[in-house]
Amino acid sequence: MSSIHDYISELRIIDGHEHLATPQIRQREQQDFFSLMHYLDSDFITAGMQRGALSGRLRSDEEKAATFLQYWQRANNTTYANMFRTAMKDLYGFEDWTVQGILEVNDKVKAATNNPDWYREVLYERSKIDLAFTLIQTTQLDFELFRPIMFLDFIFKLRTLKDIHDVENAAGMHVHSFPGYLEAVDALLHRYKQEGMVATKLGHAYWRSLASTKPTFHEAEVVFNRLLGYTLEDGLSKEETLALQDYLIHFIIQRSIAYELPIQIHTGHHESSVSGNGNILTNSNAELLLPLLAQYRDAKFVLLHCGFPYHQSYLSIAKNYPNVYTDFTWVHIISPTIGKQILHQMIEMVPQSKIQGFGGDYNHIEGTYAHLKLVRNLVGDVLTEKVQEGSMTEQAAMEFAKRIFRDNLIEIYQLDM
């Protein structure tokens, strides 16, 4: 292993994007082996498994283990599967891919769930993560290694009166008009910031296009007032509420700027197990964001997932827009080959201060551990190749690694570390 690999293996990490439940939530839900599927579940589904076959309590653990093995044989070639294999072997010593082996490791996972030191051991000690940003739709994390990011789609995905009431309840305010609704949204963002939120998150590419028009206040207010006149059960179609959605997207960006919050936006590939729009991938092309990027030059847009598979135009956008920051969250476990190719190109095109190197994007810490182990090695490979070809010195490569894994995130998210 090269000195660059050795250096990267010891770096303390800032993890820029996760969906990790807190230790308290994991214990309350009594998560087990079958709770650790996440991305692997998506591969099983596309290999033919019925959605939800490994969740719930209607089937015995033996039945779920047999189902798992059936689809493991179909999908164990993917990187999602390799991450699961790595996590199970390294953290639980598991290599017995039989029903009995799964039942035995299931007991070990349950014991880890109830171990109050498990999160700190896996994240802080073994993964060397000093801080992780996690999106689980609460700012009440009560764990020193976590900082919250909040999905804000619920603020602008308004289809019924109940959707408005949900925002009212979250903000603790009654809303009787569109200006009152905007006040509630602003109060909510202010409170989230006070409670430690480090960025806002827009995930609308999963259910609509990233493209946004610029509707007037009046156009949005007309739609909002129509919703106020409906019952809780009735509502409007997504298309009928488009002007309201777009106006609120602009408003969220404006208030994020005011509160000095970076704006994370999902771009590119969809996870099939959670996509709400039938995996209409074209909705996720970062090129659709160009009008917003051009208008809000004082924003910090963190475009997640390198825009894959639209990564060529994504790289051009990142190179040209000072307010755009790149983010490798999820990319390397979709395809390590693509991840390395994108990093090679990004080093050649994008200023290093604009690159964020790691986000595990998992809902369990075992996946984060395996993902980061892979990424450290892949980034080491790319930087070693850059040194060998003469485009970087070894010292510059190490400084680059420290930037993308730590220093850039401290700067972009204004962390006190």
Coordinates of C-alpha atoms in Angstrom, one line a residue, residues 249-406:
I249 CA -38.8 26.2 -3.7
H250 CA -37.6 29.7 -4.4
F251 CA -38.7 30.8 -0.9
I252 CA -36.8 28.0 0.8
I253 CA -33.7 28.8 -1.2
Q254 CA -34.0 32.5 -0.2
R255 CA -34.5 31.7 3.4
S256 CA -31.6 29.2 3.4
I257 CA -29.4 32.0 2.1
A258 CA -30.6 34.3 4.9
Y259 CA -29.8 31.7 7.5
E260 CA -26.4 30.8 5.8
L261 CA -27.5 27.2 5.3
P262 CA -26.1 25.2 2.3
I263 CA -28.8 23.6 0.2
Q264 CA -28.4 19.9 -0.6
I265 CA -30.3 18.8 -3.7
H266 CA -30.7 15.2 -4.9
T267 CA -29.5 14.9 -8.5
G268 CA -29.2 11.8 -10.7
H269 CA -29.8 8.1 -9.9
H270 CA -32.9 7.1 -7.9
E271 CA -33.0 4.4 -5.2
S272 CA -35.7 2.1 -6.6
S273 CA -37.1 1.1 -3.2
V274 CA -38.1 4.7 -2.3
S275 CA -38.7 6.4 -5.6
G276 CA -42.2 7.9 -5.7
N277 CA -42.4 8.7 -9.4
G278 CA -41.7 5.4 -11.1
N279 CA -38.0 6.1 -11.5
I280 CA -38.3 8.9 -14.1
L281 CA -34.6 9.5 -14.1
T282 CA -34.8 12.5 -16.5
N283 CA -36.4 14.5 -13.7
S284 CA -33.0 14.3 -11.9
N285 CA -30.7 15.9 -14.4
A286 CA -28.7 18.7 -12.8
E287 CA -29.0 20.7 -16.0
L288 CA -32.7 21.4 -15.0
L289 CA -31.4 23.4 -12.1
L290 CA -29.5 26.0 -14.2
P291 CA -32.0 28.8 -13.9
L292 CA -31.9 28.5 -10.1
L293 CA -28.1 28.3 -10.0
A294 CA -27.9 31.4 -12.2
Q295 CA -30.4 33.4 -10.1
Y296 CA -29.1 32.6 -6.6
R297 CA -25.4 33.4 -6.9
D298 CA -25.2 33.9 -3.1
A299 CA -26.5 30.4 -2.3
K300 CA -24.4 27.4 -1.6
F301 CA -25.8 24.5 -3.7
V302 CA -24.5 21.1 -2.8
L303 CA -25.5 18.9 -5.7
L304 CA -25.5 15.3 -4.4
H305 CA -24.4 12.1 -6.0
C306 CA -22.3 13.8 -8.8
G307 CA -25.4 13.8 -11.0
F308 CA -24.7 10.2 -12.1
P309 CA -25.6 9.2 -14.8
Y310 CA -25.6 12.8 -16.0
H311 CA -22.1 13.4 -14.5
Q312 CA -20.5 14.9 -17.6
S313 CA -22.8 17.9 -17.6
Y314 CA -22.7 18.0 -13.8
L315 CA -18.9 18.4 -14.0
S316 CA -19.2 21.3 -16.4
I317 CA -21.8 23.0 -14.1
A318 CA -19.5 22.5 -11.1
K319 CA -16.6 23.9 -13.0
N320 CA -18.5 27.1 -14.1
Y321 CA -20.7 28.0 -11.1
P322 CA -19.0 29.4 -8.0
N323 CA -22.1 28.6 -6.0
V324 CA -22.1 24.9 -6.8
Y325 CA -20.4 22.3 -4.7
T326 CA -19.9 18.7 -5.7
D327 CA -20.7 15.7 -3.5
F328 CA -19.7 12.0 -3.8
T329 CA -22.4 10.7 -1.5
W330 CA -23.6 7.3 -2.7
V331 CA -21.7 7.3 -6.0
H332 CA -19.0 4.8 -5.2
I333 CA -21.4 2.1 -4.1
I334 CA -23.5 2.5 -7.2
S335 CA -20.4 1.8 -9.2
P336 CA -16.8 2.0 -7.9
T337 CA -15.6 2.1 -11.5
I338 CA -17.8 5.2 -12.3
G339 CA -16.8 6.8 -9.0
K340 CA -13.1 6.5 -9.8
Q341 CA -13.7 7.9 -13.4
I342 CA -15.7 10.9 -12.0
L343 CA -13.0 11.6 -9.4
H344 CA -10.3 11.5 -12.1
Q345 CA -12.2 14.0 -14.2
M346 CA -13.2 16.2 -11.2
I347 CA -9.6 16.6 -10.1
E348 CA -8.8 17.8 -13.7
M349 CA -11.8 20.2 -13.9
V350 CA -13.1 21.4 -10.5
P351 CA -11.3 23.5 -7.9
Q352 CA -10.5 21.2 -5.0
S353 CA -12.2 23.5 -2.4
K354 CA -15.6 22.7 -4.0
I355 CA -15.4 18.9 -3.6
Q356 CA -17.0 16.8 -0.8
G357 CA -15.5 13.3 -0.8
F358 CA -17.8 11.1 1.3
G359 CA -21.4 10.6 2.4
G360 CA -22.4 7.1 3.3
D361 CA -26.1 7.6 2.5
Y362 CA -27.0 4.6 4.6
N363 CA -29.8 4.1 7.2
H364 CA -27.5 1.8 9.3
I365 CA -24.0 2.3 10.5
E366 CA -22.8 -1.0 9.3
G367 CA -23.3 0.2 5.7
T368 CA -21.5 3.5 6.4
Y369 CA -18.5 1.6 7.8
A370 CA -18.2 -0.6 4.7
H371 CA -18.8 2.3 2.3
L372 CA -16.1 4.4 3.9
K373 CA -13.7 1.5 3.8
L374 CA -14.2 1.2 0.1
V375 CA -14.0 5.0 -0.6
R376 CA -10.7 5.4 1.3
N377 CA -9.2 2.7 -0.9
L378 CA -10.7 4.1 -4.2
V379 CA -9.6 7.7 -3.5
G380 CA -6.2 6.4 -2.6
D381 CA -6.0 4.6 -6.0
V382 CA -7.0 7.6 -7.9
L383 CA -4.6 10.0 -6.2
T384 CA -1.7 7.5 -6.5
E385 CA -2.4 7.3 -10.3
K386 CA -2.4 11.1 -10.4
V387 CA 1.0 11.2 -8.7
Q388 CA 2.4 8.5 -11.0
E389 CA 1.3 10.4 -14.1
G390 CA 3.0 13.5 -12.8
S391 CA -0.1 15.7 -12.5
M392 CA 0.1 15.9 -8.7
T393 CA 2.9 15.7 -6.1
E394 CA 2.5 13.2 -3.2
Q395 CA 2.1 16.1 -0.8
A396 CA -0.5 17.8 -3.0
A397 CA -2.4 14.5 -3.2
M398 CA -2.5 14.2 0.6
E399 CA -3.6 17.8 1.0
F400 CA -6.4 17.1 -1.6
A401 CA -7.5 14.1 0.4
K402 CA -7.7 16.0 3.7
R403 CA -9.7 18.8 1.9
I404 CA -12.4 16.5 0.4
F405 CA -12.8 14.3 3.5
R406 CA -12.7 17.1 6.1

